[in-house]
Coordinates of C-alpha atoms and ligand atoms in Angstrom, one line a residue:
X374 CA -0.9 7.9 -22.2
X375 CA -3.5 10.9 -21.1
X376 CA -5.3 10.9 -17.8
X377 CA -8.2 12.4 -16.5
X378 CA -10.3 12.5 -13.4
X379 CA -12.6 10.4 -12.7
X380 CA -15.4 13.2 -12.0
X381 CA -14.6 14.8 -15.6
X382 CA -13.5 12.4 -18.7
X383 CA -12.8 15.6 -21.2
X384 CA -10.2 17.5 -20.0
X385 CA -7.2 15.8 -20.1
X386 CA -3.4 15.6 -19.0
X387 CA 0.0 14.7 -19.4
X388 CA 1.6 12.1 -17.3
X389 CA 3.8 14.8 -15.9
X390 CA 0.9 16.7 -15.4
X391 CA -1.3 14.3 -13.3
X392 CA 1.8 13.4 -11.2
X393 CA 2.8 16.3 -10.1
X394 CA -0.8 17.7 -9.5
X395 CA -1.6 14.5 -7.3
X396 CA -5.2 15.3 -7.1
X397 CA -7.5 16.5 -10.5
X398 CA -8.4 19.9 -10.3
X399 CA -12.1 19.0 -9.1
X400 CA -11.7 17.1 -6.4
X401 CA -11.5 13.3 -8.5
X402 CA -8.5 11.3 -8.7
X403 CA -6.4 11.0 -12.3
X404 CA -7.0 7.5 -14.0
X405 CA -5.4 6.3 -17.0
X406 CA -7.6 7.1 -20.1
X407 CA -7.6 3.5 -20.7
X408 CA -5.8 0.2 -19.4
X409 CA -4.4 -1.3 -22.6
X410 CA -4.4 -4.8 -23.1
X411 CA -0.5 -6.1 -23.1
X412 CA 0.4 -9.7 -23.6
X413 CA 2.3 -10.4 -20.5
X414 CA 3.5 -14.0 -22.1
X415 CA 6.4 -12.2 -23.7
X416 CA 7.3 -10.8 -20.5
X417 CA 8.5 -14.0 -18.9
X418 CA 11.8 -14.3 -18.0
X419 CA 12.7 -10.7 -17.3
X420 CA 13.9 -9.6 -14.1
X421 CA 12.3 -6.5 -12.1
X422 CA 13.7 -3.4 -13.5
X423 CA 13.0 -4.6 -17.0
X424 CA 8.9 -4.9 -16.7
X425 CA 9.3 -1.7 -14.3
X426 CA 10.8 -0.1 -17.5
X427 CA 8.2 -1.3 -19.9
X428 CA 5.2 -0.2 -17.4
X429 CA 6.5 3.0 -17.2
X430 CA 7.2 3.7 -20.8
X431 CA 3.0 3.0 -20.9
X432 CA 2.2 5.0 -18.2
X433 CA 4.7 7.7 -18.4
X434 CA 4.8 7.9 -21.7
X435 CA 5.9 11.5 -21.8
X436 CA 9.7 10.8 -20.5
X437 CA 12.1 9.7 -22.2
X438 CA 13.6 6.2 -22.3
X439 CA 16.5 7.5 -21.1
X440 CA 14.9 9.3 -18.1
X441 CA 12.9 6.5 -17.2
X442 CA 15.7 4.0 -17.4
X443 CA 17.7 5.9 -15.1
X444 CA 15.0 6.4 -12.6
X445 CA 14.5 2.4 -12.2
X446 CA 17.7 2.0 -11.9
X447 CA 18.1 4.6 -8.7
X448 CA 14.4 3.2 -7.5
X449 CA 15.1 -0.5 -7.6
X450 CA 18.6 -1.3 -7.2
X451 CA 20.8 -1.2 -3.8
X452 CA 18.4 0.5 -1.4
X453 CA 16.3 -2.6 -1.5
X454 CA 18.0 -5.4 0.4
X455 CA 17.3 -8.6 -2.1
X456 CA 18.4 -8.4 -5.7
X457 CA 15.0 -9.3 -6.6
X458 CA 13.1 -6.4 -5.0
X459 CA 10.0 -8.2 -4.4
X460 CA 10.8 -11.8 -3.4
X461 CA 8.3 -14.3 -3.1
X462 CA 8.3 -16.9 0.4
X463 CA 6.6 -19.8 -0.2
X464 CA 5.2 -22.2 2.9
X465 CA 4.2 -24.6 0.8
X466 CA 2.6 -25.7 -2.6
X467 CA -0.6 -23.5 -2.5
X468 CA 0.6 -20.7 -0.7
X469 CA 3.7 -17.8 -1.0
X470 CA 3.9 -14.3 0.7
X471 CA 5.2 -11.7 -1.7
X472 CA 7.8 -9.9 0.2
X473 CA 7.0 -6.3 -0.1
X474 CA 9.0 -4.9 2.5
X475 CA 12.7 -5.5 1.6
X476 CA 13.1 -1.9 1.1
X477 CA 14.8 1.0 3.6
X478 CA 11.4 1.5 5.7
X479 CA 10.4 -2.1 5.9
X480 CA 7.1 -2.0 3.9
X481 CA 5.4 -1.9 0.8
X482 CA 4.8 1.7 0.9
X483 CA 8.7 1.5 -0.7
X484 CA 8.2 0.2 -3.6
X485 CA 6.3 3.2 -4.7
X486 CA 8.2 5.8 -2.6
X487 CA 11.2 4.8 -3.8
X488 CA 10.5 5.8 -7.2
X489 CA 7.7 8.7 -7.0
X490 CA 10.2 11.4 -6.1
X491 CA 12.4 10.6 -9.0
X492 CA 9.1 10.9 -11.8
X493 CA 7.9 13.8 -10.1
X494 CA 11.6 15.7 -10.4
X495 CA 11.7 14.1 -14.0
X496 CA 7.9 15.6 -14.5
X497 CA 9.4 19.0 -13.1
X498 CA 11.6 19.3 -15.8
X499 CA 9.9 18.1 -18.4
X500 CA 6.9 20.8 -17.5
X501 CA 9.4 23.3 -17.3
X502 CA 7.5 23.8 -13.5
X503 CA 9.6 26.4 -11.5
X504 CA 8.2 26.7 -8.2
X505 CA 9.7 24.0 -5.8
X506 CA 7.2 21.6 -4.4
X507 CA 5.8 21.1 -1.1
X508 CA 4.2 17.3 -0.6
X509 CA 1.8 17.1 2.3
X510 CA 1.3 13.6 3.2
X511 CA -1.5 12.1 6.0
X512 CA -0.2 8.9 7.2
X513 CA -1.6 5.5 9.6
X514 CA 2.2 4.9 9.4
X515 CA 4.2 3.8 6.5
X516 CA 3.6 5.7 4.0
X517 CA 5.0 8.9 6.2
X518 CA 8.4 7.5 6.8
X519 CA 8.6 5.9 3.3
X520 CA 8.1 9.5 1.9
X521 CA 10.5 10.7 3.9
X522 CA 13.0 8.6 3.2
X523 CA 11.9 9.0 -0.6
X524 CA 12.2 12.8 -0.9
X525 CA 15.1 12.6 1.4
X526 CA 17.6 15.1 0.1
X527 CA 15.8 14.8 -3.4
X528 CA 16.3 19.4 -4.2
X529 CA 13.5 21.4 -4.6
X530 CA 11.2 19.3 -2.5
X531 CA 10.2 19.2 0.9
X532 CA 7.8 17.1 2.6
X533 CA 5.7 17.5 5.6
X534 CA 3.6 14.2 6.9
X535 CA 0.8 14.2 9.1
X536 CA 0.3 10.9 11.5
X537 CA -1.9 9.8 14.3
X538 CA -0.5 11.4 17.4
X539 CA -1.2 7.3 18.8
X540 CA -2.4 6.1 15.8
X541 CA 1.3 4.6 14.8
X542 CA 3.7 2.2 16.7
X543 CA 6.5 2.7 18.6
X544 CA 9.4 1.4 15.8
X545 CA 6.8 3.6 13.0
X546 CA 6.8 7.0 15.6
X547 CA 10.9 6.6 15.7
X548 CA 11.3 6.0 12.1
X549 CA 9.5 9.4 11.6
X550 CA 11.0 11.3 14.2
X551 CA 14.6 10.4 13.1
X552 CA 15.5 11.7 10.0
X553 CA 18.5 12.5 8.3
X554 CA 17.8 15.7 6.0
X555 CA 16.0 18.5 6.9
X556 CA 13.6 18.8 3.9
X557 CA 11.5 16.4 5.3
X558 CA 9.4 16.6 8.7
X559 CA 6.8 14.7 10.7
X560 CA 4.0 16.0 12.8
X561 CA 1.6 14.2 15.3
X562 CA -1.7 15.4 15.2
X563 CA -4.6 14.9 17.9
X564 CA -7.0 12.0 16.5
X565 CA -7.0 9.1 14.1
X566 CA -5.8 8.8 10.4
X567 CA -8.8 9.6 9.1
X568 CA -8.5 12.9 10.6
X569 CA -5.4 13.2 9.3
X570 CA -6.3 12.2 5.8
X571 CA -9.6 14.8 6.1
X572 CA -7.0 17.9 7.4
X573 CA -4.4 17.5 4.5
X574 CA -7.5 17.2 1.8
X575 CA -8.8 20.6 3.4
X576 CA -5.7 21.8 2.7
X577 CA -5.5 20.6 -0.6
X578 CA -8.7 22.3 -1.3
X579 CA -8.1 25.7 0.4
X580 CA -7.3 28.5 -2.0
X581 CA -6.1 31.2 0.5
X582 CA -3.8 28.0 1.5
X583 CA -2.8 27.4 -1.6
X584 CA -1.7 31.1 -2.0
X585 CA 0.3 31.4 0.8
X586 CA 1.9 28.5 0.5
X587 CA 2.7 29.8 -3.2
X588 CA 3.9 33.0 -1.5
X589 CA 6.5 31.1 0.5
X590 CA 7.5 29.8 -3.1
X591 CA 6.3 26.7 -3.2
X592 CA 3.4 24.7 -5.2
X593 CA 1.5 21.8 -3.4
X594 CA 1.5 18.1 -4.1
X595 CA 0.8 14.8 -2.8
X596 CA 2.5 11.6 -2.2
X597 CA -0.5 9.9 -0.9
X598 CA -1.7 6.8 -2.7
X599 CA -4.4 9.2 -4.4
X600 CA -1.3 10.2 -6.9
X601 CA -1.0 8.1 -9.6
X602 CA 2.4 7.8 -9.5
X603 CA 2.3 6.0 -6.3
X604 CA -0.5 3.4 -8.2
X605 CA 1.4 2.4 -11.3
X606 CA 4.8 1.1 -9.8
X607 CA 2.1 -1.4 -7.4
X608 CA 1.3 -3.3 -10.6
X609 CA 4.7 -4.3 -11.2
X610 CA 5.2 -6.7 -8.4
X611 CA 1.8 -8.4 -9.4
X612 CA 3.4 -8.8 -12.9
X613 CA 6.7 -9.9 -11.9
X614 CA 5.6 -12.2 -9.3
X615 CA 3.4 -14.3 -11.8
X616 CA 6.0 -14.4 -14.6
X617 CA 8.9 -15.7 -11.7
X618 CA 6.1 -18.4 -11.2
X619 CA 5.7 -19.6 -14.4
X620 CA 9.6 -19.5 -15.1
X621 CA 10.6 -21.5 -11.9
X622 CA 7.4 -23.9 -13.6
X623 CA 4.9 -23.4 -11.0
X624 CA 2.1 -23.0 -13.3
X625 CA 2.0 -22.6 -17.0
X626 CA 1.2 -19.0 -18.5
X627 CA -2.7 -19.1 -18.8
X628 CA -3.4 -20.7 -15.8
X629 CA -4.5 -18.3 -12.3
X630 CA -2.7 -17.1 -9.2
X631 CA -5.5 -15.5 -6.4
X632 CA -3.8 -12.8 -4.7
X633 CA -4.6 -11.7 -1.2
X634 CA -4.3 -8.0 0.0
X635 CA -4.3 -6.7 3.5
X636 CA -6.3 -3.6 2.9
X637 CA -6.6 0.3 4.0
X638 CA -6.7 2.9 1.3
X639 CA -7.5 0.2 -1.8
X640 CA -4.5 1.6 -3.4
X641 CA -2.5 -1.7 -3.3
X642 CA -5.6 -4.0 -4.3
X643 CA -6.4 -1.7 -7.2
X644 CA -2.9 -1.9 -8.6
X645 CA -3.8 -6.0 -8.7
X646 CA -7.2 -5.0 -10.1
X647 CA -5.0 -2.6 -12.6
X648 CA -2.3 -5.8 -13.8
X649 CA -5.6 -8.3 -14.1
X650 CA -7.4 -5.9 -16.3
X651 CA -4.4 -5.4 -18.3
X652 CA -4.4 -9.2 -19.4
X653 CA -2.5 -10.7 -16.5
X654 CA -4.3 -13.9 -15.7
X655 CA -5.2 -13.7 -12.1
X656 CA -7.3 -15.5 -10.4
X657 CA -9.6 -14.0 -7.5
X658 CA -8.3 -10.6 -5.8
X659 CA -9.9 -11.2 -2.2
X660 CA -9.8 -7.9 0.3
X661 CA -8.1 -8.6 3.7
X662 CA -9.6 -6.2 6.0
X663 CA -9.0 -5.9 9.9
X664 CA -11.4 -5.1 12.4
X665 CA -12.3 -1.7 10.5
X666 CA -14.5 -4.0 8.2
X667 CA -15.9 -0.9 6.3
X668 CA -14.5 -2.3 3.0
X669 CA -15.3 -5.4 3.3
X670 CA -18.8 -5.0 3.9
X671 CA -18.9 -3.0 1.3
X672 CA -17.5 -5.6 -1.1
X673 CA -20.5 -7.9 0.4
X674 CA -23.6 -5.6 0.4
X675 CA -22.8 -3.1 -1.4
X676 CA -23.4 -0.7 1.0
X677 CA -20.5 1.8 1.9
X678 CA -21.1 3.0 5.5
X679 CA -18.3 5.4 7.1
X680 CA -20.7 6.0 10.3
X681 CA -19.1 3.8 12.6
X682 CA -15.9 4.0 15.3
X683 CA -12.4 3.8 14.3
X684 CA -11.4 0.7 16.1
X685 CA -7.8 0.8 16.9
X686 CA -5.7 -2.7 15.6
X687 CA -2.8 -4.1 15.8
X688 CA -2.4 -3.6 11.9
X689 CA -3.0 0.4 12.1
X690 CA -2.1 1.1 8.5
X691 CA -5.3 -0.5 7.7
X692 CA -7.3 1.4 10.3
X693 CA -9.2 3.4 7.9
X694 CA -12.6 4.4 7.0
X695 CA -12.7 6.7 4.4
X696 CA -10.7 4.4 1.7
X697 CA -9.4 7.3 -1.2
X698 CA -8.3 4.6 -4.0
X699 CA -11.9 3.4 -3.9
X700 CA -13.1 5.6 -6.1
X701 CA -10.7 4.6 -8.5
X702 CA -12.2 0.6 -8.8
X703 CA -15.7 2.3 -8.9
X704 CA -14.5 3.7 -11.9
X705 CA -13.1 1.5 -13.6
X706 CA -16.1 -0.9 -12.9
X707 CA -18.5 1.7 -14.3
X708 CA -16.7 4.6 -16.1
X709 CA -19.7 7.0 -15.5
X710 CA -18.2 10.2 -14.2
X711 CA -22.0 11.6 -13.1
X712 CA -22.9 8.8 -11.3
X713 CA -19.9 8.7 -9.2
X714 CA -20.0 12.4 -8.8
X715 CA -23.4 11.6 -7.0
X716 CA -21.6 8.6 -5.3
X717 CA -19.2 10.5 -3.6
X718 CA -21.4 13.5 -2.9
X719 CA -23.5 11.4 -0.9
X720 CA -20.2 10.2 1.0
X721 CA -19.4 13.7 1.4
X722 CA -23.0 14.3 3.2
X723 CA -24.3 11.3 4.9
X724 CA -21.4 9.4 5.0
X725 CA -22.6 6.2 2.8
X726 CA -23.6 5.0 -0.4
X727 CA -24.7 2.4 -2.0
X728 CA -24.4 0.5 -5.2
X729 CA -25.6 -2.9 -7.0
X730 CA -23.3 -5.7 -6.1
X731 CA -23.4 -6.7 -9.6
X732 CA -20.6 -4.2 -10.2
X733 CA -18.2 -5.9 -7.9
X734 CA -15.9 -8.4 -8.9
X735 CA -13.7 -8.7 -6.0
X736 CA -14.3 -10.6 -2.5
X737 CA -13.6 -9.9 0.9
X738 CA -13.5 -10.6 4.4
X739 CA -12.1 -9.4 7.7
X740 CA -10.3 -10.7 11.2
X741 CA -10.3 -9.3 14.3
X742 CA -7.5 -9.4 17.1
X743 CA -7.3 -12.6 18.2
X744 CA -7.4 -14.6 14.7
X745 CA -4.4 -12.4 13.5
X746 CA -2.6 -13.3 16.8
X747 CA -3.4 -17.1 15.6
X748 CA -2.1 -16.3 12.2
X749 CA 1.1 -15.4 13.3
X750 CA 1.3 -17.9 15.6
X751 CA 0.5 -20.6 13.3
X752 CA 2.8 -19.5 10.4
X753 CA 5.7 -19.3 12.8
X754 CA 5.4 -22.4 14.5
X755 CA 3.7 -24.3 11.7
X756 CA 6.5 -23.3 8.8
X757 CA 8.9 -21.5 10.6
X758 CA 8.3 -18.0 9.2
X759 CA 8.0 -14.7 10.8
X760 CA 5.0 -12.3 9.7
X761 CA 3.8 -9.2 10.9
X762 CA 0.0 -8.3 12.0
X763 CA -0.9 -6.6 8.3
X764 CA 0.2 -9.9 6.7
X765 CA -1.4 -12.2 9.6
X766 CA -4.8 -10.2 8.4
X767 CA -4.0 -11.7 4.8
X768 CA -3.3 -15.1 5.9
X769 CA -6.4 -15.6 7.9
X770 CA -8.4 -14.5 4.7
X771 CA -7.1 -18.2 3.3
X772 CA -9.2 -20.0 4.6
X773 CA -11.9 -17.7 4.6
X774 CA -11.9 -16.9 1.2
X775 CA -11.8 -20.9 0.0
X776 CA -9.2 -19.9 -2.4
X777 CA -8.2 -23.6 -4.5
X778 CA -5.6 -22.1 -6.8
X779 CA -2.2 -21.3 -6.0
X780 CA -2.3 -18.1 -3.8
X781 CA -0.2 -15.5 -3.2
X782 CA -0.6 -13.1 0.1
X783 CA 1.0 -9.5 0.0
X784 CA 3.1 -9.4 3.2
X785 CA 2.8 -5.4 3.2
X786 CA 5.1 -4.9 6.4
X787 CA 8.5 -5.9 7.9
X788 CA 7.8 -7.9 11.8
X789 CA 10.3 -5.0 12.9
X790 CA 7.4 -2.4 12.7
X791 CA 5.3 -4.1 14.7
X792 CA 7.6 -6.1 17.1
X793 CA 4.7 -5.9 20.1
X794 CA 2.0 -7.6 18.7
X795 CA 4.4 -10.2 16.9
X796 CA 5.6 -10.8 20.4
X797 CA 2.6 -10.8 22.3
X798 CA 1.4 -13.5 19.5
X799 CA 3.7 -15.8 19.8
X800 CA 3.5 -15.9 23.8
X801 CA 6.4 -14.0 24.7
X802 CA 7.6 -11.5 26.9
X803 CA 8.1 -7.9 25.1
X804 CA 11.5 -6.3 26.7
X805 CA 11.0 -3.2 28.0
X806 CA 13.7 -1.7 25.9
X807 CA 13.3 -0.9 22.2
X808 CA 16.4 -2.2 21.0
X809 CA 16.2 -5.2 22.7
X810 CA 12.7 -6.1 21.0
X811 CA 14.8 -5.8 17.6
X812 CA 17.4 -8.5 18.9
X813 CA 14.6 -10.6 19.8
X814 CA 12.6 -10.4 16.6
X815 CA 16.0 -11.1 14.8
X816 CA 16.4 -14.5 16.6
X817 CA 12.9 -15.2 15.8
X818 CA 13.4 -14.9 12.4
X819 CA 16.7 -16.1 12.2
X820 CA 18.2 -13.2 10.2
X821 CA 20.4 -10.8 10.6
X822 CA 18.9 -7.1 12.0
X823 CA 18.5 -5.2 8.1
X824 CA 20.9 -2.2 8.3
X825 CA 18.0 0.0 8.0
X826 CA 17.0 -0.7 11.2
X827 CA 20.2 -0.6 13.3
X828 CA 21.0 2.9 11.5
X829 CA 17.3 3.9 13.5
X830 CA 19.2 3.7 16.8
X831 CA 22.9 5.8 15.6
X832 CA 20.2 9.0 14.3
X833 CA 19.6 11.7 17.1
X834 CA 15.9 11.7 17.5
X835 CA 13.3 15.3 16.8
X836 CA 11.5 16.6 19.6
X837 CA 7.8 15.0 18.6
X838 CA 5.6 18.5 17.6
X839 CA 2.3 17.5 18.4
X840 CA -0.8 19.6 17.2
X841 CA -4.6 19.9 16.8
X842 CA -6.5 19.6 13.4
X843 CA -6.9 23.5 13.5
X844 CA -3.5 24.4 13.9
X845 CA -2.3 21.5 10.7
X846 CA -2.1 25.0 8.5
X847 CA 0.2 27.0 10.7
X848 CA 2.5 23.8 11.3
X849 CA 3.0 24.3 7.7
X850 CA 4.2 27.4 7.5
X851 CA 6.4 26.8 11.0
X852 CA 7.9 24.5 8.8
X853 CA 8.9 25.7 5.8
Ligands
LIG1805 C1 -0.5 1.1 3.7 C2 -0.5 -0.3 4.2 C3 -1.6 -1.2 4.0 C4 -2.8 -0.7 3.3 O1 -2.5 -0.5 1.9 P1 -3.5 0.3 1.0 O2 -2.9 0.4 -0.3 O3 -3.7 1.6 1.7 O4 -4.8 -0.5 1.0 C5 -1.5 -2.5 4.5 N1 -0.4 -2.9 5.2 C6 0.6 -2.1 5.5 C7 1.8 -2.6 6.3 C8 0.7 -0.8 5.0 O5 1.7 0.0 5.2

């Protein structure tokens, strides 16, 4: 498999290449230089690792079997806390969630993380590349400890994550600030995600940056959902989940699951979009979005519009304007490199753009506060099942999206990352101390505390560093 980017279909690169460059060289994001048709039938009745292995020997097609076999194995074996990695909950006969948080940082941000730092050491060796690597990561959350825990220890990397100074939650902000290796690092940063995601982009884009940093000995990446590496492993648990189904005889091959994703960056959605293009027979892919409805307008009118306030939710991983992975599905619903060049010039400038709904193939909707308090409140009391605010955003879209088929929604986060919310949902008191929020949400759910979480309170805690968006490029070099 080549890639390219999606402002330039001619020059092309190696798997390695794209991965450990994160972003193309003008400014577009690598896609695969085509989606090949596979026939997923065969597929039933393997377990996760083995469709992991045969995506990757697609996608990554310049490692060896070898290489890649041993990276599943390390990505998707202990450190996830059910054999199955991904296991699927169901309420009842039209409706699962698809667990996607059973690895060490409780969400779905995992399930790439765990895996990106191994193919980008595997891509460093295969390029020969000598400089060690420096990943600059913005964050609403998740994906900052999940890349920390990730690269943790991994040589020859170091990480440094920007997040909302009170952007994240209380169990995200302690996740980040205790850490157990010192090549990884998390900085606050006056103002919302999106200002986060603008800063490291600048950075990305900054030659004099780029120097120094290269100076200091290191070359710069990404881990951020705009690398393809993080995109690719997201298809697996589409694929996996639909062949379980038709092995336990829930459907037979052929006929549709709908899949429901609580949306931010589009990178998760896309990897469905990604699996259903590929051959896998899903039904609708329906966009969950929260009170930051930017996306699903969009899916509705066809109108992208930016201009508008950052409303801060109880689901903050989804508070996001400026959606990266979008122009990704714009591509590959019109593979016309000049037209989106003008697309996202026009972003750039005035903040919007607009396109023919005719090109759109997914559907959307949104919920605001209250109707994800509801959500949680009916799951739990209605089937006895825990969820957290990001998932509560999927389940509402149910009903609104008048899906008939069996339907699956992506539960993208733990409860334990957003214990206040969860509480305040379901009518109850929220302790005043941290740890005793954990004990309650365990009782709740009537499972154990993971281990991941209790080893959160036995780390000493970093000093918070807390900076403007002016100073992100000096906090680099303080830190490495
Ligand atoms: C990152 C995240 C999302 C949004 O996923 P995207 O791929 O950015 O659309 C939703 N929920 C949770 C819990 C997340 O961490």
């Amino acid at each position: 498999m080549q890639y390219h980017s999606t402002r330039n279909k001619n020059d092309l690169f190696s798997p390695s290449e794209a991965v450990l460059q994160g972003l193309a060289p003008d400014g577009g994001l690598f896609v695969p230089q085509e989606l090949p048709e596979i026939d997923f039938a065969a597929w039933i009745g393997s377990d996760y690792q083995t469709i992991a292995k045969r995506i990757f020997k697609i996608f990554f097609s310049d490692l060896s079997d070898q290489v890649i076999a041993e990276i599943v194995s390390t990505a998707y074996g202990e450190n996830f806390d059910d054999p199955r990695i991904v296991p699927v909950h169901r309420i009842n006969k039209q409706t699962g969630f698809l667990e996607l948080w059973h690895g060490p940082t409780l969400a779905f941000k995992d399930l790439a993380l765990q895996f990106l730092p191994h193919l980008m050491q595997a891509a460093k060796k295969q390029l020969d590349f000598q400089q060690d690597i420096l990943i600059l990561t913005a964050t609403s959350g998740d994906t900052g400890k999940a890349a920390m825990e990730g690269f943790a220890d991994v040589e020859h990397f170091k990480v440094i994550v920007f997040y909302p100074h009170n952007g994240v939650s209380s169990f995200q902000k302690r996740q980040m600030l205790c850490r157990e290796y010192d090549n990884v690092r998390a900085i606050a940063l006056q103002g919302d995600f999106d200002d986060c995601q603008r800063g490291v982009k600048q950075l990305f884009s900054d030659q004099k940056f780029a120097a120094e940093v290269a100076t200091c000995g290191y070359a710069l990446s990404s881990a951020n959902s705009i690398n393809i590496g993080r995109l690719i492993p997201q298809t697996i648990y589409y694929i996996n989940s639909y062949l379980q189904a038709v092995a336990a005889n829930d459907l037979s091959y052929g006929e549709t699951i709908s899949i429901i994703v609580p949306t931010g960056n589009f990178g998760n959605i896309l990897a469905a979009c990604y699996a259903k293009t590929m051959g896998l027979p899903l039904g609708r892919i329906h966009l969950a979005a929260n009170e930051n409805n930017v996306l699903s307008d969009f899916l509705q009118t066809g109108i992208y519009d930016s201009n508008r306030t950052l409303v801060k939710t109880s689901s903050p991983s989804m508070d996001i304007l400026v959606a990266s992975n979008l122009e990704r599905y714009l591509y590959l619903k019109n593979p016309d490199s000049e037209w989106l060049k003008s697309l996202m010039q026009e972003l750039n400038v005035s903040g919007k753009f607009q396109i023919d709904t005719e090109l759109l193939d997914l559907t959307a909707s949104w919920t605001d506060e209250n109707e994800t308090s509801t959500a949680i409140n009916h799951v739990y009391n209605t089937y006895d099942y825990l969820i957290d605010p990001h998932t509560a955003v999927g389940y509402s879209a149910i009903a609104k999206a008048g899906l008939t088929d069996l339907t699956l929604v992506a539960s993208t986060a733990s409860p334990y990352k957003f214990i206040e919310k969860t509480l305040a949902a379901l009518g109850k008191e929220i302790p005043t101390d941290d740890w005793q929020s954990i004990e309650v949400i365990a009782a709740l759910s009537g499972q154990e505390i993971p281990q991941t979480v209790s080893k959160l309170w036995q780390l000493p805690q970093d000093q918070e560093i807390l900076i403007s968006a002016d100073q992100m490029s000096k906090a680099v070099f303080d830190n490495i």
